[in-house]
Coordinates of C-alpha atoms (C1' of nucleotides) in Angstrom, one line a residue:
Chain A
M1 CA 63.2 104.9 42.9
Y2 CA 64.7 107.6 45.0
E3 CA 63.1 109.2 48.0
T4 CA 63.7 112.6 49.3
P5 CA 66.5 112.3 51.8
Q6 CA 65.2 112.5 55.3
P7 CA 67.6 113.5 58.0
S8 CA 66.1 110.9 60.3
G9 CA 66.7 108.1 57.7
R10 CA 70.5 108.2 58.3
D11 CA 70.4 107.7 62.0
P12 CA 71.9 104.2 62.0
F13 CA 74.8 105.6 60.0
L14 CA 75.4 108.5 62.4
R15 CA 75.2 106.2 65.4
R16 CA 77.7 103.8 63.8
I17 CA 80.2 106.6 63.1
E18 CA 80.0 107.9 66.7
T19 CA 80.5 104.3 67.9
V20 CA 83.6 103.8 65.9
A21 CA 85.2 107.2 66.7
L22 CA 87.5 107.2 69.7
F23 CA 86.7 110.8 70.5
R24 CA 83.5 112.8 70.8
L25 CA 82.4 114.3 67.5
T26 CA 82.2 118.1 67.4
D27 CA 78.9 119.7 66.4
A28 CA 80.5 120.7 63.1
E29 CA 81.6 117.1 62.4
R30 CA 78.2 115.8 63.3
A31 CA 76.6 118.4 61.1
A32 CA 78.8 117.5 58.2
L33 CA 77.8 113.8 58.4
A34 CA 74.1 114.7 58.8
T35 CA 74.0 117.1 55.8
I36 CA 76.2 115.3 53.3
P37 CA 74.0 114.9 50.2
M38 CA 72.5 111.4 50.3
Q39 CA 70.2 109.6 47.9
V40 CA 68.1 107.1 49.7
A41 CA 66.9 104.0 47.8
Q42 CA 64.9 101.0 48.6
F43 CA 66.3 97.6 47.4
E44 CA 64.5 94.3 47.2
P45 CA 66.0 91.1 48.8
N46 CA 68.7 89.3 46.9
Q47 CA 69.5 92.2 44.6
D48 CA 73.1 93.1 43.6
I49 CA 74.0 96.6 44.6
I50 CA 77.4 96.7 43.0
R51 CA 79.3 94.2 41.0
E52 CA 82.9 93.0 40.5
G53 CA 84.5 95.2 37.8
D54 CA 82.3 98.2 38.5
R55 CA 84.0 101.6 38.8
P56 CA 81.5 103.4 41.1
S57 CA 81.5 107.1 41.6
R58 CA 79.6 106.9 44.9
S59 CA 79.6 104.8 48.1
F60 CA 76.6 103.9 50.2
A61 CA 75.6 103.5 53.8
L62 CA 73.3 100.6 54.7
L63 CA 70.4 102.3 56.6
S64 CA 68.2 99.3 57.2
G65 CA 68.3 95.6 56.4
I66 CA 71.1 93.1 56.0
A67 CA 73.5 93.0 53.0
C68 CA 76.5 90.9 52.1
T69 CA 79.8 91.0 50.3
Y70 CA 80.6 88.0 48.1
K71 CA 82.8 86.7 45.4
S72 CA 82.3 83.8 43.0
T73 CA 84.4 81.2 41.3
R74 CA 84.1 80.6 37.6
A75 CA 82.1 77.5 38.4
G76 CA 79.6 79.7 40.0
K77 CA 80.3 78.8 43.6
R78 CA 79.6 81.8 45.9
Q79 CA 81.6 82.7 49.0
V80 CA 80.1 85.4 51.3
M81 CA 82.9 87.4 52.8
S82 CA 80.9 89.3 55.4
Y83 CA 77.5 90.4 56.3
H84 CA 76.6 94.1 56.8
V85 CA 74.3 95.5 59.4
P86 CA 72.6 98.9 59.5
G87 CA 75.1 101.7 59.8
D88 CA 77.8 100.0 57.9
V89 CA 79.5 101.5 54.8
P90 CA 80.4 98.3 52.9
D91 CA 82.1 99.7 49.9
F92 CA 84.1 102.6 51.3
Q93 CA 87.1 101.1 49.5
S94 CA 85.7 102.2 46.2
L95 CA 86.8 105.7 47.2
F96 CA 90.4 104.7 46.7
L97 CA 90.4 101.6 44.5
E98 CA 88.9 102.3 41.1
V99 CA 87.9 98.7 40.1
L100 CA 85.8 96.7 42.5
D101 CA 87.0 93.2 43.3
I102 CA 83.8 92.2 45.1
N103 CA 80.0 92.0 44.7
I104 CA 77.7 93.5 47.3
A105 CA 74.1 92.3 47.4
T106 CA 71.1 92.7 49.7
V107 CA 70.0 89.8 51.8
S108 CA 66.8 91.2 53.1
A109 CA 65.0 94.3 51.8
C110 CA 67.3 97.2 52.4
R111 CA 67.3 101.0 52.5
L112 CA 70.6 102.4 51.1
G113 CA 72.0 105.9 51.3
F114 CA 74.2 106.7 48.3
V115 CA 76.8 109.4 48.6
Q116 CA 79.0 110.8 45.8
H117 CA 82.7 110.2 46.2
D118 CA 83.4 113.9 45.6
A119 CA 81.2 114.8 48.5
V120 CA 82.9 112.3 50.8
R121 CA 86.3 113.6 49.8
A122 CA 85.3 117.1 50.4
M123 CA 83.9 116.2 53.8
L124 CA 87.1 114.4 54.8
R125 CA 89.2 117.4 53.6
A126 CA 87.1 119.8 55.6
H127 CA 87.0 117.5 58.7
P128 CA 90.4 115.7 58.9
R129 CA 89.5 113.9 62.1
L130 CA 86.6 112.1 60.3
N131 CA 89.3 110.5 58.2
E132 CA 90.5 108.6 61.2
V133 CA 87.0 107.4 61.9
F134 CA 86.5 106.0 58.5
W135 CA 89.9 104.4 58.6
R136 CA 88.9 102.6 61.8
A137 CA 85.6 101.5 60.4
T138 CA 87.3 100.0 57.3
L139 CA 90.0 98.3 59.3
I140 CA 87.4 96.7 61.6
D141 CA 85.7 95.4 58.5
A142 CA 89.0 93.8 57.4
A143 CA 89.4 92.3 60.9
M144 CA 86.0 90.7 60.6
V145 CA 87.0 89.1 57.3
R146 CA 90.2 87.7 58.8
E147 CA 88.3 86.2 61.8
W148 CA 85.9 84.7 59.3
M149 CA 88.8 83.2 57.4
L150 CA 90.2 81.6 60.5
N151 CA 86.7 80.1 60.8
T152 CA 86.4 78.7 57.3
G153 CA 90.0 77.5 57.3
R154 CA 90.4 75.9 60.6
R155 CA 87.1 75.2 62.3
E156 CA 84.6 72.6 61.3
A157 CA 81.0 73.4 60.2
Y158 CA 79.5 73.1 63.7
A159 CA 81.9 75.7 65.3
R160 CA 81.8 77.8 62.1
M161 CA 78.0 78.2 62.2
A162 CA 78.1 78.9 66.0
H163 CA 80.6 81.6 65.3
L164 CA 78.6 83.2 62.6
F165 CA 75.5 83.3 64.9
C166 CA 77.6 84.8 67.7
E167 CA 78.9 87.5 65.4
L168 CA 75.6 88.4 64.0
V169 CA 73.8 88.5 67.3
T170 CA 76.6 90.7 68.7
R171 CA 76.7 93.1 65.8
L172 CA 73.0 93.3 65.5
G173 CA 72.8 93.8 69.2
A174 CA 75.2 96.7 69.1
V175 CA 72.7 98.5 66.9
G176 CA 69.7 97.5 68.9
L177 CA 68.4 94.8 66.6
A178 CA 68.8 91.8 68.8
P179 CA 66.9 92.2 72.0
D180 CA 66.8 89.2 74.2
L181 CA 69.4 87.4 72.0
T182 CA 66.8 87.2 69.2
C183 CA 67.1 88.6 65.8
D184 CA 65.9 88.3 62.2
L185 CA 68.0 86.0 60.1
P186 CA 66.8 86.8 56.6
M187 CA 69.1 84.4 54.7
T188 CA 68.0 81.0 53.5
Q189 CA 70.0 77.9 54.3
P190 CA 71.5 77.8 50.7
E191 CA 72.6 81.4 51.3
L192 CA 74.1 80.5 54.7
A193 CA 75.9 77.7 53.0
D194 CA 77.6 80.3 50.8
A195 CA 78.9 82.1 53.9
L196 CA 80.0 79.0 55.7
G197 CA 81.7 77.4 52.7
I198 CA 79.6 74.2 52.9
T199 CA 76.6 72.9 51.1
S200 CA 73.0 73.7 52.0
V201 CA 72.4 70.0 52.9
H202 CA 75.2 70.2 55.5
V203 CA 73.9 73.6 56.7
N204 CA 70.6 71.8 57.5
R205 CA 72.3 69.0 59.5
T206 CA 74.5 71.5 61.4
V207 CA 71.5 73.7 62.3
R208 CA 69.8 70.5 63.5
D209 CA 72.9 69.7 65.7
L210 CA 73.0 73.2 67.2
R211 CA 69.3 72.9 68.0
A212 CA 69.8 69.4 69.5
A213 CA 72.6 70.8 71.7
G214 CA 70.1 73.3 73.0
L215 CA 72.2 76.3 71.9
I216 CA 69.8 78.0 69.4
A217 CA 66.3 78.0 68.1
L218 CA 65.7 78.8 64.5
R219 CA 62.2 79.0 63.1
G220 CA 60.9 80.8 60.1
R221 CA 63.5 83.6 59.8
R222 CA 64.0 84.2 63.4
L223 CA 67.1 83.2 65.4
T224 CA 67.1 82.9 69.2
V225 CA 70.2 82.0 71.2
N226 CA 69.1 79.8 74.0
D227 CA 72.5 79.3 75.6
W228 CA 74.8 82.2 74.9
A229 CA 77.7 80.9 77.0
G230 CA 77.4 77.5 75.3
L231 CA 77.2 79.0 71.8
Q232 CA 80.3 81.2 72.5
E233 CA 82.1 78.1 73.8
A234 CA 81.3 76.0 70.8
A235 CA 82.4 78.9 68.5
E236 CA 85.5 79.9 70.5
F237 CA 83.9 83.4 70.0
D238 CA 85.9 86.3 71.4
P239 CA 84.4 89.6 70.3
T240 CA 87.6 91.6 70.6
Y241 CA 88.1 91.6 66.9
L242 CA 84.9 93.6 66.5
H243 CA 86.4 96.5 68.4
L244 CA 83.2 97.4 70.1
R245 CA 82.9 99.4 73.3
D246 CA 82.6 97.2 76.3
A247 CA 79.0 98.3 76.8
E248 CA 78.1 96.9 73.4
T249 CA 79.6 93.5 74.0
R250 CA 77.4 91.1 75.7
Chain B
M1 CA 120.2 94.3 67.4
Y2 CA 119.6 97.6 65.6
E3 CA 121.6 98.8 62.6
T4 CA 122.2 102.4 61.7
P5 CA 119.4 103.2 59.2
Q6 CA 120.8 103.3 55.7
P7 CA 118.8 105.2 53.1
S8 CA 119.5 102.4 50.6
G9 CA 118.0 99.8 52.9
R10 CA 114.5 101.1 52.5
D11 CA 114.5 100.9 48.7
P12 CA 111.9 98.1 48.5
F13 CA 109.6 100.2 50.6
L14 CA 110.0 103.3 48.5
R15 CA 109.5 101.4 45.3
R16 CA 106.3 99.8 46.7
I17 CA 104.8 103.2 47.6
E18 CA 105.5 104.6 44.2
T19 CA 103.9 101.5 42.7
V20 CA 100.7 101.9 44.7
A21 CA 100.4 105.6 44.1
L22 CA 98.2 106.6 41.2
F23 CA 100.2 109.8 40.8
R24 CA 103.9 110.7 40.5
L25 CA 105.3 111.5 43.9
T26 CA 106.8 115.0 44.3
D27 CA 110.4 115.3 45.5
A28 CA 109.1 116.5 48.8
E29 CA 106.9 113.5 49.3
R30 CA 109.7 111.2 48.2
A31 CA 112.1 112.9 50.6
A32 CA 109.6 112.5 53.5
L33 CA 109.4 108.8 52.9
A34 CA 113.2 108.5 52.5
T35 CA 114.0 110.4 55.7
I36 CA 111.3 109.3 58.1
P37 CA 113.2 107.8 61.1
M38 CA 113.4 104.1 60.7
Q39 CA 115.0 101.5 63.0
V40 CA 116.2 98.6 60.9
A41 CA 116.3 95.2 62.6
Q42 CA 117.2 91.7 61.4
F43 CA 114.8 88.9 62.4
E44 CA 115.4 85.1 62.3
P45 CA 113.0 82.8 60.5
N46 CA 109.8 81.8 62.3
Q47 CA 110.0 84.6 64.8
D48 CA 106.9 86.4 65.9
I49 CA 107.2 90.1 65.2
I50 CA 104.0 91.3 66.8
R51 CA 101.3 89.3 68.7
E52 CA 97.6 89.3 69.1
G53 CA 96.7 91.6 72.0
D54 CA 99.7 93.9 71.5
R55 CA 99.3 97.6 71.5
P56 CA 102.2 98.7 69.4
S57 CA 103.4 102.3 69.2
R58 CA 105.1 101.7 65.8
S59 CA 104.6 100.0 62.5
F60 CA 107.1 98.4 60.3
A61 CA 108.0 97.9 56.6
L62 CA 109.3 94.6 55.4
L63 CA 112.6 95.4 53.7
S64 CA 113.7 91.9 52.8
G65 CA 112.4 88.3 53.3
I66 CA 108.9 86.9 53.5
A67 CA 106.6 87.3 56.5
C68 CA 103.0 86.2 57.2
T69 CA 100.0 87.3 59.1
Y70 CA 98.2 84.5 61.0
K71 CA 95.6 83.8 63.7
S72 CA 95.2 80.6 65.8
T73 CA 92.2 78.7 67.3
R74 CA 92.3 77.8 70.9
A75 CA 93.2 74.2 69.9
G76 CA 96.4 75.7 68.4
K77 CA 95.5 75.4 64.7
R78 CA 97.1 78.2 62.7
Q79 CA 95.6 79.9 59.7
V80 CA 97.9 82.1 57.7
M81 CA 95.8 85.1 56.3
S82 CA 98.4 86.5 53.9
Y83 CA 102.1 86.5 53.1
H84 CA 104.1 89.7 52.9
V85 CA 106.8 90.5 50.4
P86 CA 109.5 93.1 50.5
G87 CA 108.0 96.6 50.5
D88 CA 104.8 95.7 52.3
V89 CA 103.7 97.5 55.5
P90 CA 101.8 94.6 57.1
D91 CA 100.6 96.2 60.3
F92 CA 99.7 99.6 59.1
Q93 CA 96.3 99.0 60.8
S94 CA 97.9 99.4 64.3
L95 CA 98.1 103.1 63.5
F96 CA 94.3 103.3 63.9
L97 CA 93.3 100.2 65.9
E98 CA 94.8 100.1 69.4
V99 CA 94.6 96.3 70.0
L100 CA 96.0 93.9 67.4
D101 CA 93.8 91.1 66.4
I102 CA 96.5 89.2 64.4
N103 CA 100.0 87.8 64.8
I104 CA 102.7 88.7 62.3
A105 CA 105.7 86.4 62.0
T106 CA 108.7 86.0 59.8
V107 CA 108.9 83.0 57.5
S108 CA 112.4 83.5 56.2
A109 CA 115.0 85.7 57.7
C110 CA 113.8 89.3 57.4
R111 CA 115.0 92.8 57.6
L112 CA 112.4 95.1 59.1
G113 CA 112.2 98.9 59.2
F114 CA 110.3 100.1 62.3
V115 CA 108.7 103.5 62.3
Q116 CA 107.1 105.3 65.2
H117 CA 103.3 105.9 64.8
D118 CA 103.9 109.6 65.7
A119 CA 106.3 110.0 62.9
V120 CA 103.9 108.4 60.4
R121 CA 101.1 110.6 61.6
A122 CA 103.2 113.7 61.2
M123 CA 104.3 112.7 57.8
L124 CA 100.7 112.0 56.7
R125 CA 99.6 115.4 58.1
A126 CA 102.5 117.2 56.2
H127 CA 101.8 115.3 53.0
P128 CA 98.1 114.6 52.7
R129 CA 98.4 112.9 49.3
L130 CA 100.5 110.2 50.9
N131 CA 97.4 109.4 53.0
E132 CA 95.7 108.2 49.9
V133 CA 98.6 106.0 49.0
F134 CA 98.6 104.3 52.3
W135 CA 94.8 103.9 52.0
R136 CA 95.3 102.1 48.7
A137 CA 98.0 99.8 50.0
T138 CA 95.9 98.8 53.0
L139 CA 92.8 98.2 50.9
I140 CA 94.8 96.1 48.5
D141 CA 95.9 94.0 51.4
A142 CA 92.3 93.5 52.4
A143 CA 91.4 92.5 48.8
M144 CA 94.1 89.8 48.9
V145 CA 92.6 88.4 52.1
R146 CA 89.2 88.3 50.5
E147 CA 90.5 86.5 47.4
W148 CA 92.3 84.1 49.6
M149 CA 89.0 83.5 51.5
L150 CA 87.2 82.6 48.2
N151 CA 90.0 80.1 47.8
T152 CA 89.8 78.4 51.2
G153 CA 86.0 78.4 51.2
R154 CA 85.2 77.4 47.7
R155 CA 88.1 75.7 45.9
E156 CA 89.6 72.4 46.6
A157 CA 93.2 71.9 47.7
Y158 CA 94.6 71.5 44.2
A159 CA 93.3 74.8 42.9
R160 CA 94.0 76.4 46.2
M161 CA 97.7 75.6 46.1
A162 CA 97.9 76.6 42.5
H163 CA 96.4 79.9 43.4
L164 CA 98.8 80.5 46.2
F165 CA 101.7 79.9 43.9
C166 CA 100.3 82.1 41.2
E167 CA 99.9 85.0 43.7
L168 CA 103.3 84.6 45.2
V169 CA 105.1 84.4 41.9
T170 CA 103.2 87.5 40.7
R171 CA 103.8 89.5 43.8
L172 CA 107.4 88.5 44.1
G173 CA 107.8 89.2 40.4
A174 CA 106.5 92.7 40.8
V175 CA 109.4 93.4 43.2
G176 CA 111.9 91.7 41.0
L177 CA 112.2 88.5 43.1
A178 CA 110.9 86.0 40.6
P179 CA 113.0 86.0 37.5
D180 CA 112.1 83.3 35.0
L181 CA 109.0 82.3 37.1
T182 CA 111.3 81.0 39.8
C183 CA 111.4 82.2 43.4
D184 CA 112.4 81.2 46.8
L185 CA 109.7 79.5 48.8
P186 CA 111.0 79.6 52.3
M187 CA 108.0 77.9 54.0
T188 CA 108.0 74.2 54.9
Q189 CA 105.1 72.0 53.9
P190 CA 103.6 72.1 57.4
E191 CA 103.6 75.9 57.2
L192 CA 102.0 75.8 53.7
A193 CA 99.3 73.7 55.3
D194 CA 98.5 76.5 57.7
A195 CA 98.0 78.8 54.8
L196 CA 95.9 76.4 52.7
G197 CA 93.8 75.2 55.6
I198 CA 94.7 71.6 55.1
T199 CA 97.1 69.2 56.7
S200 CA 100.8 68.8 55.8
V201 CA 100.2 65.3 54.6
H202 CA 97.7 66.6 52.1
V203 CA 100.0 69.4 51.1
N204 CA 102.5 66.8 50.2
R205 CA 100.1 64.9 48.0
T206 CA 98.8 68.1 46.4
V207 CA 102.4 69.2 45.5
R208 CA 102.9 65.8 44.0
D209 CA 99.8 66.2 41.9
L210 CA 100.8 69.7 40.7
R211 CA 104.2 68.3 39.8
A212 CA 102.8 65.3 38.0
A213 CA 100.6 67.7 36.0
G214 CA 103.8 69.4 34.8
L215 CA 102.7 72.7 36.3
I216 CA 105.5 73.3 38.8
A217 CA 108.8 72.2 40.1
L218 CA 109.5 72.4 43.8
R219 CA 112.9 71.2 45.1
G220 CA 114.6 72.4 48.2
R221 CA 113.2 75.7 48.9
R222 CA 112.9 76.9 45.3
L223 CA 109.7 77.0 43.3
T224 CA 109.6 77.1 39.5
V225 CA 106.5 77.4 37.4
N226 CA 106.9 75.2 34.4
D227 CA 103.5 76.0 32.8
W228 CA 102.3 79.4 33.8
A229 CA 99.1 79.3 31.7
G230 CA 98.2 75.9 33.0
L231 CA 98.8 76.9 36.6
Q232 CA 96.7 80.0 36.2
E233 CA 94.0 77.9 34.6
A234 CA 94.0 75.4 37.5
A235 CA 93.8 78.2 40.0
E236 CA 91.3 80.4 38.1
F237 CA 93.9 83.1 38.9
D238 CA 93.0 86.6 37.8
P239 CA 95.5 89.1 39.2
T240 CA 93.0 92.1 39.0
Y241 CA 92.6 92.0 42.8
L242 CA 96.3 92.7 43.3
H243 CA 95.7 96.1 41.6
L244 CA 99.2 96.0 40.0
R245 CA 100.1 98.1 37.0
D246 CA 99.8 96.2 33.7
A247 CA 103.5 96.1 33.3
E248 CA 103.9 94.2 36.5
T249 CA 101.4 91.6 35.7
R250 CA 102.7 88.7 33.7
Chain C
dC1 C1' 43.9 74.7 46.5
dG2 C1' 48.0 74.2 44.1
dC3 C1' 52.4 75.8 43.1
dC4 C1' 57.2 76.4 44.2
dA5 C1' 61.0 77.5 47.0
dA6 C1' 63.0 76.1 51.1
dG7 C1' 63.7 72.8 54.6
dT8 C1' 64.6 67.9 55.8
dT9 C1' 66.3 63.3 55.7
dG10 C1' 68.7 59.0 53.8
dA11 C1' 72.3 56.6 51.2
dC12 C1' 76.5 56.7 49.1
dG13 C1' 80.9 58.5 47.6
dG14 C1' 85.1 61.5 47.8
dG15 C1' 88.4 64.7 49.6
dC16 C1' 90.8 65.3 53.3
dT17 C1' 92.4 63.9 58.1
dT18 C1' 94.6 60.9 61.2
dC19 C1' 97.9 57.7 62.6
dA20 C1' 101.9 55.5 61.5
dA21 C1' 106.1 54.4 59.4
dA22 C1' 109.8 55.0 56.3
dC23 C1' 112.8 57.9 53.8
dT24 C1' 115.3 61.9 52.8
dG25 C1' 118.8 65.7 53.7
dT26 C1' 121.5 68.6 56.4
dG27 C1' 124.1 69.9 60.3
dT28 C1' 126.8 68.4 64.5
dG29 C1' 129.9 66.2 67.3
dG30 C1' 132.9 62.4 68.2
Chain D
dC1 C1' 134.9 61.1 58.0
dC2 C1' 131.4 58.7 59.7
dA3 C1' 127.6 58.3 63.3
dC4 C1' 123.9 60.4 64.9
dA5 C1' 120.2 63.5 65.5
dC6 C1' 116.5 65.9 63.9
dA7 C1' 113.4 68.3 61.0
dG8 C1' 111.2 67.9 56.8
dT9 C1' 109.4 64.9 53.1
dT10 C1' 107.0 61.0 51.4
dT11 C1' 103.8 57.1 51.3
dG12 C1' 100.2 53.8 53.0
dA13 C1' 95.8 52.5 55.3
dA14 C1' 91.7 53.5 57.7
dG15 C1' 88.1 56.6 58.9
dC16 C1' 85.4 60.9 59.2
dC17 C1' 83.5 65.2 57.6
dC18 C1' 81.2 66.9 54.2
dG19 C1' 79.5 66.7 49.2
dT20 C1' 76.4 64.7 45.9
dC21 C1' 72.2 62.8 44.5
dA22 C1' 67.6 62.0 45.3
dA23 C1' 63.3 61.9 47.5
dC24 C1' 60.0 63.7 50.5
dT25 C1' 57.9 67.3 53.6
dT26 C1' 56.9 71.9 55.0
dG27 C1' 55.5 76.5 54.4
dG28 C1' 54.4 80.9 52.2
dC29 C1' 51.6 82.9 48.6
dG30 C1' 48.6 83.9 44.6

DNA sequence: CGCCAAGTTGACGGGCTTCAAACTGTGTGG
DNA sequence: CCACACAGTTTGAAGCCCGTCAACTTGGCG
């Protein structure tokens, strides 16, 4: 199941950390990130990575693919809290909270880089400035959840879906995965429904409406934004909450 | 506007920190928290404390009263992300993210203790273990937002309101403000609507239903839970995500 | 080719919104 | 002490967004 860790495999992770940092990393800091022991594993689509109630002893970086954080009601209804793109460290929180309150699952096939908590703690002790960087990354994740909550609470399905597409294209674009406003969208419509807080039937109708408005094209598993300004307008999308550098915001 | 900081005034804050810590604080750590320069200010109900777009140079602890974090759509619809109880440090994130993506406002009259970012940073450098405690507090806040999102996305108004009341009574109870399952509920029904993601008209009907089911009493600005087990059941409330000690969970 | 999951569409119903009006309750000023 | 104002609460009626149920179509894959 586990490959030999290849330095090159963790590039998305390194790039992400450099993006989030407000300062230039020193060679020593970069080396610490590049050499921290990491077990790389390949996961199938729609596989749980960690589950609510787990007490993990390691965190992981998403090296390729798309994953999601979700919670479920007793009745089995899922709510996706956020999607994760390559470079993200979705369960950094497990470093400080023993019991997980969320599930994290793959959406597409994913490559994951697992790192022991002890190793992370040692790295943060040795390089205190990296502490701040991980703080920022975690707080940005929290900001995305809040923006997403404004969506589900106060916008209707049409704007909500437009907003999700805006965010995904922007975030994937920031890691080079959305050239020409086109990206893979590995989730099915029932899965999208779990993110949007609506039913798959209504997802379908809403996709149809966005298509009819000329804002997007969605065929197979590929999403293309045909009218970026229009989509942003429909979504009231303002990427400030993503805390990206200007260059990375379209 | 500013009072002389009284050591006693920050008790809720100190108690909260000790609750969140997984270890016993040393006298030095306790002293650092007790003597960090804090400007105490009294705020009226429904006053913004900080606004989206601000670049604050200080954070604050909520010493008394109830506050809330919210965001708004362009159309002016508000979504309350979370409520804050005495002892909370709602905008700790401003220590690491320059531009705020949220608004924080008082709900009732509040006493706030403002602390300069520089002072916090110095304290965390001098007492590294406190770093971990603030991490935990911030991650718990994020967990509450996610639980709240499961609510708005996947539960209907009745369960949603039951859940909000369960959470408030539990959190207020943990700081001694909900004896006998009774607490102040300073928000009006239109304000509750902003938290629940529904209209004030529907809030009213839902309160009526919870009352008719014998679960709660709500008169004036006081909430009493008449059937704690029943309310928990209706809400599917499981306080694990609050990460309280067992003793503080009912 | 045939299977099966996903996508698509229609009809109907329900939860919630919207609009409107009446009813509190509390504070204020004459 | 009462009249008045005003904000919050409560209730009704009509309609819309979205859910539910069901059927049919499309597309990927062995």
